PDB file of N, CA and C in Angstrom:
ATOM      1  N   HIS A   6       0.812  -1.210   0.000  1.00 83.00           N
ATOM      2  CA  HIS A   6       0.000   0.000   0.000  1.00 83.00           C
ATOM      3  C   HIS A   6       0.850   1.267   0.000  1.00 83.00           C
ATOM      4  N   GLY A   7       2.035   1.186  -0.609  1.00 86.00           N
ATOM      5  CA  GLY A   7       2.930   2.332  -0.655  1.00 86.00           C
ATOM      6  C   GLY A   7       2.324   3.546  -1.315  1.00 86.00           C
ATOM      7  N   HIS A   8       1.340   3.330  -2.200  1.00 91.00           N
ATOM      8  CA  HIS A   8       0.702   4.462  -2.874  1.00 91.00           C
ATOM      9  C   HIS A   8       0.070   5.431  -1.868  1.00 91.00           C
ATOM     10  N   MET A   9      -0.364   4.925  -0.733  1.00 94.00           N
ATOM     11  CA  MET A   9      -0.978   5.788   0.282  1.00 94.00           C
ATOM     12  C   MET A   9       0.052   6.741   0.871  1.00 94.00           C
ATOM     13  N   ILE A  10       1.274   6.255   1.073  1.00 95.00           N
ATOM     14  CA  ILE A  10       2.343   7.098   1.614  1.00 95.00           C
ATOM     15  C   ILE A  10       2.815   8.081   0.554  1.00 95.00           C
ATOM     16  N   ARG A  11       2.867   7.621  -0.689  1.00 94.00           N
ATOM     17  CA  ARG A  11       3.327   8.497  -1.778  1.00 94.00           C
ATOM     18  C   ARG A  11       2.366   9.641  -2.080  1.00 94.00           C
ATOM     19  N   GLU A  12       1.205   9.655  -1.449  1.00 96.00           N
ATOM     20  CA  GLU A  12       0.301  10.803  -1.576  1.00 96.00           C
ATOM     21  C   GLU A  12       0.880  12.033  -0.873  1.00 96.00           C
ATOM     22  N   TYR A  13       1.875  11.815  -0.037  1.00 97.00           N
ATOM     23  CA  TYR A  13       2.509  12.897   0.708  1.00 97.00           C
ATOM     24  C   TYR A  13       3.869  13.230   0.120  1.00 97.00           C
ATOM     25  N   ASP A  14       4.299  14.452   0.327  1.00 96.00           N
ATOM     26  CA  ASP A  14       5.594  14.919  -0.171  1.00 96.00           C
ATOM     27  C   ASP A  14       6.677  14.494   0.821  1.00 96.00           C
ATOM     28  N   VAL A  15       6.951  13.191   0.840  1.00 96.00           N
ATOM     29  CA  VAL A  15       7.921  12.623   1.776  1.00 96.00           C
ATOM     30  C   VAL A  15       8.796  11.594   1.064  1.00 96.00           C
ATOM     31  N   THR A  16       9.909  11.324   1.670  1.00 93.00           N
ATOM     32  CA  THR A  16      10.758  10.217   1.268  1.00 93.00           C
ATOM     33  C   THR A  16      10.655   9.177   2.366  1.00 93.00           C
ATOM     34  N   TYR A  17      10.492   7.930   1.989  1.00 93.00           N
ATOM     35  CA  TYR A  17      10.405   6.902   3.021  1.00 93.00           C
ATOM     36  C   TYR A  17      11.201   5.673   2.606  1.00 93.00           C
ATOM     37  N   PHE A  18      11.659   4.959   3.614  1.00 93.00           N
ATOM     38  CA  PHE A  18      12.433   3.742   3.390  1.00 93.00           C
ATOM     39  C   PHE A  18      12.367   2.892   4.643  1.00 93.00           C
ATOM     40  N   MET A  19      12.791   1.665   4.512  1.00 92.00           N
ATOM     41  CA  MET A  19      12.880   0.766   5.648  1.00 92.00           C
ATOM     42  C   MET A  19      14.353   0.488   5.914  1.00 92.00           C
ATOM     43  N   ALA A  20      14.738   0.513   7.166  1.00 94.00           N
ATOM     44  CA  ALA A  20      16.099   0.149   7.549  1.00 94.00           C
ATOM     45  C   ALA A  20      16.030  -1.156   8.333  1.00 94.00           C
ATOM     46  N   SER A  21      16.939  -2.059   8.035  1.00 94.00           N
ATOM     47  CA  SER A  21      16.948  -3.371   8.657  1.00 94.00           C
ATOM     48  C   SER A  21      18.363  -3.737   9.062  1.00 94.00           C
ATOM     49  N   VAL A  22      18.490  -4.487  10.145  1.00 96.00           N
ATOM     50  CA  VAL A  22      19.810  -4.957  10.557  1.00 96.00           C
ATOM     51  C   VAL A  22      20.201  -6.231   9.808  1.00 96.00           C
ATOM     52  N   ASP A  23      19.355  -6.675   8.898  1.00 95.00           N
ATOM     53  CA  ASP A  23      19.672  -7.841   8.068  1.00 95.00           C
ATOM     54  C   ASP A  23      20.678  -7.454   6.986  1.00 95.00           C
ATOM     55  N   THR A  24      21.247  -8.448   6.370  1.00 95.00           N
ATOM     56  CA  THR A  24      22.219  -8.217   5.299  1.00 95.00           C
ATOM     57  C   THR A  24      21.520  -7.729   4.038  1.00 95.00           C
ATOM     58  N   LEU A  25      22.291  -7.182   3.131  1.00 94.00           N
ATOM     59  CA  LEU A  25      21.757  -6.741   1.852  1.00 94.00           C
ATOM     60  C   LEU A  25      21.084  -7.903   1.131  1.00 94.00           C
ATOM     61  N   GLU A  26      21.700  -9.069   1.167  1.00 96.00           N
ATOM     62  CA  GLU A  26      21.125 -10.244   0.500  1.00 96.00           C
ATOM     63  C   GLU A  26      19.779 -10.625   1.113  1.00 96.00           C
ATOM     64  N   ASP A  27      19.693 -10.619   2.420  1.00 95.00           N
ATOM     65  CA  ASP A  27      18.427 -10.940   3.082  1.00 95.00           C
ATOM     66  C   ASP A  27      17.356  -9.899   2.761  1.00 95.00           C
ATOM     67  N   ASN A  28      17.747  -8.624   2.742  1.00 93.00           N
ATOM     68  CA  ASN A  28      16.789  -7.563   2.403  1.00 93.00           C
ATOM     69  C   ASN A  28      16.312  -7.690   0.966  1.00 93.00           C
ATOM     70  N   THR A  29      17.218  -8.034   0.056  1.00 93.00           N
ATOM     71  CA  THR A  29      16.849  -8.207  -1.348  1.00 93.00           C
ATOM     72  C   THR A  29      15.849  -9.352  -1.493  1.00 93.00           C
ATOM     73  N   ALA A  30      16.106 -10.462  -0.811  1.00 95.00           N
ATOM     74  CA  ALA A  30      15.190 -11.605  -0.859  1.00 95.00           C
ATOM     75  C   ALA A  30      13.825 -11.227  -0.270  1.00 95.00           C
ATOM     76  N   PHE A  31      13.825 -10.492   0.840  1.00 93.00           N
ATOM     77  CA  PHE A  31      12.573 -10.036   1.460  1.00 93.00           C
ATOM     78  C   PHE A  31      11.804  -9.133   0.500  1.00 93.00           C
ATOM     79  N   ALA A  32      12.502  -8.193  -0.113  1.00 92.00           N
ATOM     80  CA  ALA A  32      11.858  -7.252  -1.034  1.00 92.00           C
ATOM     81  C   ALA A  32      11.215  -7.981  -2.209  1.00 92.00           C
ATOM     82  N   LYS A  33      11.897  -8.967  -2.747  1.00 94.00           N
ATOM     83  CA  LYS A  33      11.324  -9.741  -3.860  1.00 94.00           C
ATOM     84  C   LYS A  33      10.108 -10.533  -3.402  1.00 94.00           C
ATOM     85  N   LYS A  34      10.232 -11.195  -2.261  1.00 95.00           N
ATOM     86  CA  LYS A  34       9.136 -12.017  -1.734  1.00 95.00           C
ATOM     87  C   LYS A  34       7.884 -11.187  -1.461  1.00 95.00           C
ATOM     88  N   GLU A  35       8.074 -10.001  -0.889  1.00 89.00           N
ATOM     89  CA  GLU A  35       6.950  -9.145  -0.495  1.00 89.00           C
ATOM     90  C   GLU A  35       6.554  -8.134  -1.566  1.00 89.00           C
ATOM     91  N   SER A  36       7.247  -8.134  -2.703  1.00 90.00           N
ATOM     92  CA  SER A  36       7.005  -7.149  -3.774  1.00 90.00           C
ATOM     93  C   SER A  36       7.097  -5.730  -3.226  1.00 90.00           C
ATOM     94  N   ALA A  37       8.116  -5.482  -2.428  1.00 89.00           N
ATOM     95  CA  ALA A  37       8.294  -4.167  -1.806  1.00 89.00           C
ATOM     96  C   ALA A  37       8.486  -3.097  -2.880  1.00 89.00           C
ATOM     97  N   ASP A  38       7.812  -1.981  -2.704  1.00 85.00           N
ATOM     98  CA  ASP A  38       7.904  -0.878  -3.673  1.00 85.00           C
ATOM     99  C   ASP A  38       8.523   0.363  -3.038  1.00 85.00           C
ATOM    100  N   PHE A  39       9.472   0.121  -2.112  1.00 88.00           N
ATOM    101  CA  PHE A  39      10.145   1.213  -1.418  1.00 88.00           C
ATOM    102  C   PHE A  39      11.590   0.805  -1.167  1.00 88.00           C
ATOM    103  N   PRO A  40      12.469   1.778  -0.980  1.00 91.00           N
ATOM    104  CA  PRO A  40      13.875   1.455  -0.721  1.00 91.00           C
ATOM    105  C   PRO A  40      14.051   0.774   0.640  1.00 91.00           C
ATOM    106  N   MET A  41      15.004  -0.140   0.688  1.00 91.00           N
ATOM    107  CA  MET A  41      15.345  -0.818   1.930  1.00 91.00           C
ATOM    108  C   MET A  41      16.833  -0.654   2.169  1.00 91.00           C
ATOM    109  N   LEU A  42      17.196  -0.220   3.362  1.00 94.00           N
ATOM    110  CA  LEU A  42      18.591  -0.015   3.717  1.00 94.00           C
ATOM    111  C   LEU A  42      19.055  -1.137   4.635  1.00 94.00           C
ATOM    112  N   ALA A  43      20.237  -1.660   4.356  1.00 95.00           N
ATOM    113  CA  ALA A  43      20.808  -2.716   5.184  1.00 95.00           C
ATOM    114  C   ALA A  43      21.771  -2.104   6.196  1.00 95.00           C
ATOM    115  N   ASP A  44      21.627  -2.514   7.441  1.00 96.00           N
ATOM    116  CA  ASP A  44      22.483  -2.040   8.542  1.00 96.00           C
ATOM    117  C   ASP A  44      23.027  -3.255   9.299  1.00 96.00           C
ATOM    118  N   PRO A  45      23.757  -4.136   8.604  1.00 96.00           N
ATOM    119  CA  PRO A  45      24.208  -5.362   9.264  1.00 96.00           C
ATOM    120  C   PRO A  45      25.179  -5.125  10.413  1.00 96.00           C
ATOM    121  N   THR A  46      25.855  -3.981  10.464  1.00 96.00           N
ATOM    122  CA  THR A  46      26.728  -3.682  11.609  1.00 96.00           C
ATOM    123  C   THR A  46      25.914  -3.200  12.805  1.00 96.00           C
ATOM    124  N   LYS A  47      24.678  -2.838  12.560  1.00 96.00           N
ATOM    125  CA  LYS A  47      23.720  -2.383  13.578  1.00 96.00           C
ATOM    126  C   LYS A  47      24.081  -1.022  14.168  1.00 96.00           C
ATOM    127  N   ALA A  48      24.992  -0.321  13.531  1.00 96.00           N
ATOM    128  CA  ALA A  48      25.437   0.978  14.044  1.00 96.00           C
ATOM    129  C   ALA A  48      24.309   2.013  14.008  1.00 96.00           C
ATOM    130  N   THR A  49      23.570   2.062  12.906  1.00 95.00           N
ATOM    131  CA  THR A  49      22.475   3.032  12.795  1.00 95.00           C
ATOM    132  C   THR A  49      21.351   2.675  13.759  1.00 95.00           C
ATOM    133  N   ALA A  50      21.015   1.405  13.830  1.00 96.00           N
ATOM    134  CA  ALA A  50      19.963   0.970  14.759  1.00 96.00           C
ATOM    135  C   ALA A  50      20.319   1.344  16.196  1.00 96.00           C
ATOM    136  N   GLN A  51      21.573   1.190  16.532  1.00 95.00           N
ATOM    137  CA  GLN A  51      22.018   1.536  17.887  1.00 95.00           C
ATOM    138  C   GLN A  51      21.890   3.040  18.125  1.00 95.00           C
ATOM    139  N   LYS A  52      22.276   3.851  17.139  1.00 95.00           N
ATOM    140  CA  LYS A  52      22.204   5.310  17.303  1.00 95.00           C
ATOM    141  C   LYS A  52      20.767   5.804  17.450  1.00 95.00           C
ATOM    142  N   TYR A  53      19.817   5.107  16.802  1.00 95.00           N
ATOM    143  CA  TYR A  53      18.414   5.497  16.912  1.00 95.00           C
ATOM    144  C   TYR A  53      17.719   4.857  18.111  1.00 95.00           C
ATOM    145  N   GLY A  54      18.430   4.042  18.849  1.00 95.00           N
ATOM    146  CA  GLY A  54      17.879   3.456  20.067  1.00 95.00           C
ATOM    147  C   GLY A  54      16.890   2.336  19.838  1.00 95.00           C
ATOM    148  N   VAL A  55      16.935   1.685  18.689  1.00 96.00           N
ATOM    149  CA  VAL A  55      15.974   0.626  18.392  1.00 96.00           C
ATOM    150  C   VAL A  55      16.554  -0.771  18.567  1.00 96.00           C
ATOM    151  N   LEU A  56      17.826  -0.870  18.916  1.00 95.00           N
ATOM    152  CA  LEU A  56      18.470  -2.167  19.034  1.00 95.00           C
ATOM    153  C   LEU A  56      18.213  -2.760  20.416  1.00 95.00           C
ATOM    154  N   SER A  57      17.652  -3.955  20.434  1.00 92.00           N
ATOM    155  CA  SER A  57      17.378  -4.626  21.705  1.00 92.00           C
ATOM    156  C   SER A  57      18.654  -5.273  22.232  1.00 92.00           C
ATOM    157  N   GLU A  58      18.605  -5.700  23.475  1.00 91.00           N
ATOM    158  CA  GLU A  58      19.762  -6.364  24.075  1.00 91.00           C
ATOM    159  C   GLU A  58      20.100  -7.667  23.360  1.00 91.00           C
ATOM    160  N   ARG A  59      19.103  -8.267  22.702  1.00 92.00           N
ATOM    161  CA  ARG A  59      19.320  -9.523  21.977  1.00 92.00           C
ATOM    162  C   ARG A  59      19.811  -9.294  20.551  1.00 92.00           C
ATOM    163  N   GLY A  60      19.968  -8.031  20.159  1.00 90.00           N
ATOM    164  CA  GLY A  60      20.511  -7.718  18.843  1.00 90.00           C
ATOM    165  C   GLY A  60      19.493  -7.544  17.740  1.00 90.00           C
ATOM    166  N   PHE A  61      18.221  -7.580  18.093  1.00 92.00           N
ATOM    167  CA  PHE A  61      17.163  -7.351  17.118  1.00 92.00           C
ATOM    168  C   PHE A  61      16.759  -5.886  17.131  1.00 92.00           C
ATOM    169  N   ALA A  62      16.322  -5.395  15.987  1.00 95.00           N
ATOM    170  CA  ALA A  62      15.841  -4.013  15.918  1.00 95.00           C
ATOM    171  C   ALA A  62      14.343  -3.985  16.160  1.00 95.00           C
ATOM    172  N   SER A  63      13.899  -3.058  16.977  1.00 95.00           N
ATOM    173  CA  SER A  63      12.469  -2.861  17.199  1.00 95.00           C
ATOM    174  C   SER A  63      11.855  -2.251  15.952  1.00 95.00           C
ATOM    175  N   ARG A  64      10.594  -2.565  15.709  1.00 94.00           N
ATOM    176  CA  ARG A  64       9.885  -2.009  14.552  1.00 94.00           C
ATOM    177  C   ARG A  64       9.275  -0.672  14.947  1.00 94.00           C
ATOM    178  N   TRP A  65      10.030   0.364  14.775  1.00 96.00           N
ATOM    179  CA  TRP A  65       9.571   1.714  15.064  1.00 96.00           C
ATOM    180  C   TRP A  65       9.575   2.511  13.773  1.00 96.00           C
ATOM    181  N   THR A  66       8.665   3.454  13.677  1.00 96.00           N
ATOM    182  CA  THR A  66       8.636   4.363  12.531  1.00 96.00           C
ATOM    183  C   THR A  66       8.981   5.757  13.027  1.00 96.00           C
ATOM    184  N   PHE A  67       9.995   6.361  12.395  1.00 97.00           N
ATOM    185  CA  PHE A  67      10.413   7.716  12.719  1.00 97.00           C
ATOM    186  C   PHE A  67       9.883   8.652  11.642  1.00 97.00           C
ATOM    187  N   TYR A  68       9.181   9.691  12.056  1.00 97.00           N
ATOM    188  CA  TYR A  68       8.694  10.721  11.145  1.00 97.00           C
ATOM    189  C   TYR A  68       9.619  11.919  11.331  1.00 97.00           C
ATOM    190  N   ILE A  69      10.386  12.209  10.310  1.00 96.00           N
ATOM    191  CA  ILE A  69      11.390  13.264  10.384  1.00 96.00           C
ATOM    192  C   ILE A  69      10.987  14.377   9.434  1.00 96.00           C
ATOM    193  N   ASP A  70      10.883  15.595   9.946  1.00 95.00           N
ATOM    194  CA  ASP A  70      10.426  16.697   9.097  1.00 95.00           C
ATOM    195  C   ASP A  70      11.550  17.189   8.185  1.00 95.00           C
ATOM    196  N   LYS A  71      11.208  18.141   7.342  1.00 92.00           N
ATOM    197  CA  LYS A  71      12.164  18.640   6.350  1.00 92.00           C
ATOM    198  C   LYS A  71      13.354  19.353   6.980  1.00 92.00           C
ATOM    199  N   ASP A  72      13.226  19.757   8.242  1.00 94.00           N
ATOM    200  CA  ASP A  72      14.339  20.389   8.951  1.00 94.00           C
ATOM    201  C   ASP A  72      15.218  19.369   9.664  1.00 94.00           C
ATOM    202  N   GLY A  73      14.884  18.067   9.503  1.00 94.00           N
ATOM    203  CA  GLY A  73      15.676  17.017  10.113  1.00 94.00           C
ATOM    204  C   GLY A  73      15.321  16.714  11.561  1.00 94.00           C
ATOM    205  N   ARG A  74      14.231  17.280  12.038  1.00 95.00           N
ATOM    206  CA  ARG A  74      13.790  17.028  13.415  1.00 95.00           C
ATOM    207  C   ARG A  74      12.818  15.855  13.452  1.00 95.00           C
ATOM    208  N   ILE A  75      12.933  15.049  14.472  1.00 96.00           N
ATOM    209  CA  ILE A  75      11.997  13.943  14.639  1.00 96.00           C
ATOM    210  C   ILE A  75      10.669  14.518  15.114  1.00 96.00           C
ATOM    211  N   ALA A  76       9.647  14.376  14.277  1.00 96.00           N
ATOM    212  CA  ALA A  76       8.329  14.911  14.586  1.00 96.00           C
ATOM    213  C   ALA A  76       7.508  13.925  15.430  1.00 96.00           C
ATOM    214  N   TYR A  77       7.786  12.648  15.256  1.00 97.00           N
ATOM    215  CA  TYR A  77       7.025  11.635  15.992  1.00 97.00           C
ATOM    216  C   TYR A  77       7.740  10.291  15.846  1.00 97.00           C
ATOM    217  N   ILE A  78       7.629   9.452  16.866  1.00 97.00           N
ATOM    218  CA  ILE A  78       8.131   8.083  16.812  1.00 97.00           C
ATOM    219  C   ILE A  78       6.976   7.164  17.153  1.00 97.00           C
ATOM    220  N   ASP A  79       6.642   6.281  16.220  1.00 97.00           N
ATOM    221  CA  ASP A  79       5.599   5.282  16.457  1.00 97.00           C
ATOM    222  C   ASP A  79       6.282   4.002  16.908  1.00 97.00           C
ATOM    223  N   LYS A  80       6.055   3.624  18.151  1.00 97.00           N
ATOM    224  CA  LYS A  80       6.670   2.424  18.716  1.00 97.00           C
ATOM    225  C   LYS A  80       5.705   1.243  18.720  1.00 97.00           C
ATOM    226  N   SER A  81       4.552   1.412  18.090  1.00 96.00           N
ATOM    227  CA  SER A  81       3.532   0.358  18.045  1.00 96.00           C
ATOM    228  C   SER A  81       3.210  -0.009  16.597  1.00 96.00           C
ATOM    229  N   VAL A  82       4.225  -0.288  15.808  1.00 95.00           N
ATOM    230  CA  VAL A  82       4.043  -0.576  14.385  1.00 95.00           C
ATOM    231  C   VAL A  82       3.405  -1.957  14.208  1.00 95.00           C
ATOM    232  N   LYS A  83       2.376  -1.999  13.381  1.00 95.00           N
ATOM    233  CA  LYS A  83       1.706  -3.247  13.027  1.00 95.00           C
ATOM    234  C   LYS A  83       1.982  -3.497  11.547  1.00 95.00           C
ATOM    235  N   PRO A  84       2.820  -4.484  11.211  1.00 89.00           N
ATOM    236  CA  PRO A  84       3.184  -4.701   9.810  1.00 89.00           C
ATOM    237  C   PRO A  84       1.991  -4.814   8.860  1.00 89.00           C
ATOM    238  N   ALA A  85       0.915  -5.443   9.286  1.00 92.00           N
ATOM    239  CA  ALA A  85      -0.236  -5.644   8.399  1.00 92.00           C
ATOM    240  C   ALA A  85      -0.913  -4.347   7.983  1.00 92.00           C
ATOM    241  N   SER A  86      -0.818  -3.317   8.815  1.00 95.00           N
ATOM    242  CA  SER A  86      -1.488  -2.050   8.496  1.00 95.00           C
ATOM    243  C   SER A  86      -0.515  -0.874   8.488  1.00 95.00           C
ATOM    244  N   SER A  87       0.771  -1.148   8.368  1.00 93.00           N
ATOM    245  CA  SER A  87       1.761  -0.075   8.531  1.00 93.00           C
ATOM    246  C   SER A  87       1.622   1.041   7.498  1.00 93.00           C
ATOM    247  N   ALA A  88       1.368   0.718   6.245  1.00 92.00           N
ATOM    248  CA  ALA A  88       1.236   1.779   5.235  1.00 92.00           C
ATOM    249  C   ALA A  88       0.038   2.672   5.533  1.00 92.00           C
ATOM    250  N   GLN A  89      -1.082   2.054   5.850  1.00 96.00           N
ATOM    251  CA  GLN A  89      -2.276   2.835   6.187  1.00 96.00           C
ATOM    252  C   GLN A  89      -2.033   3.685   7.431  1.00 96.00           C
ATOM    253  N   ASP A  90      -1.388   3.100   8.422  1.00 97.00           N
ATOM    254  CA  ASP A  90      -1.101   3.820   9.663  1.00 97.00           C
ATOM    255  C   ASP A  90      -0.147   4.985   9.410  1.00 97.00           C
ATOM    256  N   MET A  91       0.877   4.764   8.569  1.00 96.00           N
ATOM    257  CA  MET A  91       1.825   5.832   8.257  1.00 96.00           C
ATOM    258  C   MET A  91       1.136   6.971   7.522  1.00 96.00           C
ATOM    259  N   ALA A  92       0.298   6.641   6.549  1.00 97.00           N
ATOM    260  CA  ALA A  92      -0.404   7.684   5.797  1.00 97.00           C
ATOM    261  C   ALA A  92      -1.296   8.507   6.724  1.00 97.00           C
ATOM    262  N   ALA A  93      -1.989   7.838   7.616  1.00 97.00           N
ATOM    263  CA  ALA A  93      -2.850   8.552   8.564  1.00 97.00           C
ATOM    264  C   ALA A  93      -2.020   9.464   9.464  1.00 97.00           C
ATOM    265  N   ARG A  94      -0.894   8.969   9.954  1.00 97.00           N
ATOM    266  CA  ARG A  94      -0.051   9.764  10.843  1.00 97.00           C
ATOM    267  C   ARG A  94       0.542  10.955  10.105  1.00 97.00           C
ATOM    268  N   LEU A  95       0.957  10.762   8.845  1.00 98.00           N
ATOM    269  CA  LEU A  95       1.490  11.878   8.067  1.00 98.00           C
ATOM    270  C   LEU A  95       0.466  12.999   7.968  1.00 98.00           C
ATOM    271  N   GLY A  96      -0.790  12.615   7.762  1.00 97.00           N
ATOM    272  CA  GLY A  96      -1.855  13.621   7.716  1.00 97.00           C
ATOM    273  C   GLY A  96      -2.040  14.304   9.058  1.00 97.00           C
ATOM    274  N   GLU A  97      -2.047  13.529  10.140  1.00 97.00           N
ATOM    275  CA  GLU A  97      -2.206  14.097  11.478  1.00 97.00           C
ATOM    276  C   GLU A  97      -1.072  15.059  11.818  1.00 97.00           C
ATOM    277  N   LEU A  98       0.134  14.744  11.344  1.00 97.00           N
ATOM    278  CA  LEU A  98       1.299  15.585  11.646  1.00 97.00           C
ATOM    279  C   LEU A  98       1.390  16.798  10.716  1.00 97.00           C
ATOM    280  N   GLY A  99       0.520  16.868   9.732  1.00 96.00           N
ATOM    281  CA  GLY A  99       0.500  18.032   8.839  1.00 96.00           C
ATOM    282  C   GLY A  99       1.523  18.007   7.720  1.00 96.00           C
ATOM    283  N   PHE A 100       2.019  16.815   7.371  1.00 97.00           N
ATOM    284  CA  PHE A 100       2.935  16.741   6.236  1.00 97.00           C
ATOM    285  C   PHE A 100       2.180  17.089   4.968  1.00 97.00           C
ATOM    286  N   ALA A 101       2.847  17.821   4.076  1.00 96.00           N
ATOM    287  CA  ALA A 101       2.216  18.288   2.845  1.00 96.00           C
ATOM    288  C   ALA A 101       1.936  17.136   1.889  1.00 96.00           C
ATOM    289  N   LYS A 102       0.870  17.275   1.151  1.00 96.00           N
ATOM    290  CA  LYS A 102       0.538  16.300   0.108  1.00 96.00           C
ATOM    291  C   LYS A 102       1.448  16.521  -1.092  1.00 96.00           C
ATOM    292  N   ALA A 103       1.698  15.450  -1.816  1.00 94.00           N
ATOM    293  CA  ALA A 103       2.516  15.545  -3.048  1.00 94.00           C
ATOM    294  C   ALA A 103       1.699  16.268  -4.107  1.00 94.00           C
ATOM    295  N   ARG A 104       2.411  16.877  -5.012  1.00 88.00           N
ATOM    296  CA  ARG A 104       1.713  17.598  -6.090  1.00 88.00           C
ATOM    297  C   ARG A 104       1.616  16.753  -7.318  1.00 88.00           C
TER     298      ARG A 104
END
C-alpha cells in the first residue's frame, strides 16, 4: 500500500539490521515498492535506540520533518497495516501532500 504514503511529499524507506542479501530476498518475496537499507553492523539501529539487548531491531517508525527534526516516533508498528497507519499519521502531523 505504498501508494498511500506516496500521496505525501515525503521520502520513506525501511532500515533493517539484516544483510543486503536478506533484504533483497525479502523485497522480492513481499514485492516491496520502497527502498530498503541494510544495517548489518547495527550501528544506525544503535544510534536510533531501536536495538534490543538480543541484537534485534524494534519495529519503530520515525517521522522526520524537512528540517531534520523527529516529529514523531511510532513504537507500536503493526506490519499488516503499517502503510495505512503511516499515511494517517502523516496527515495528522501536517505533512504536505505531493503535487
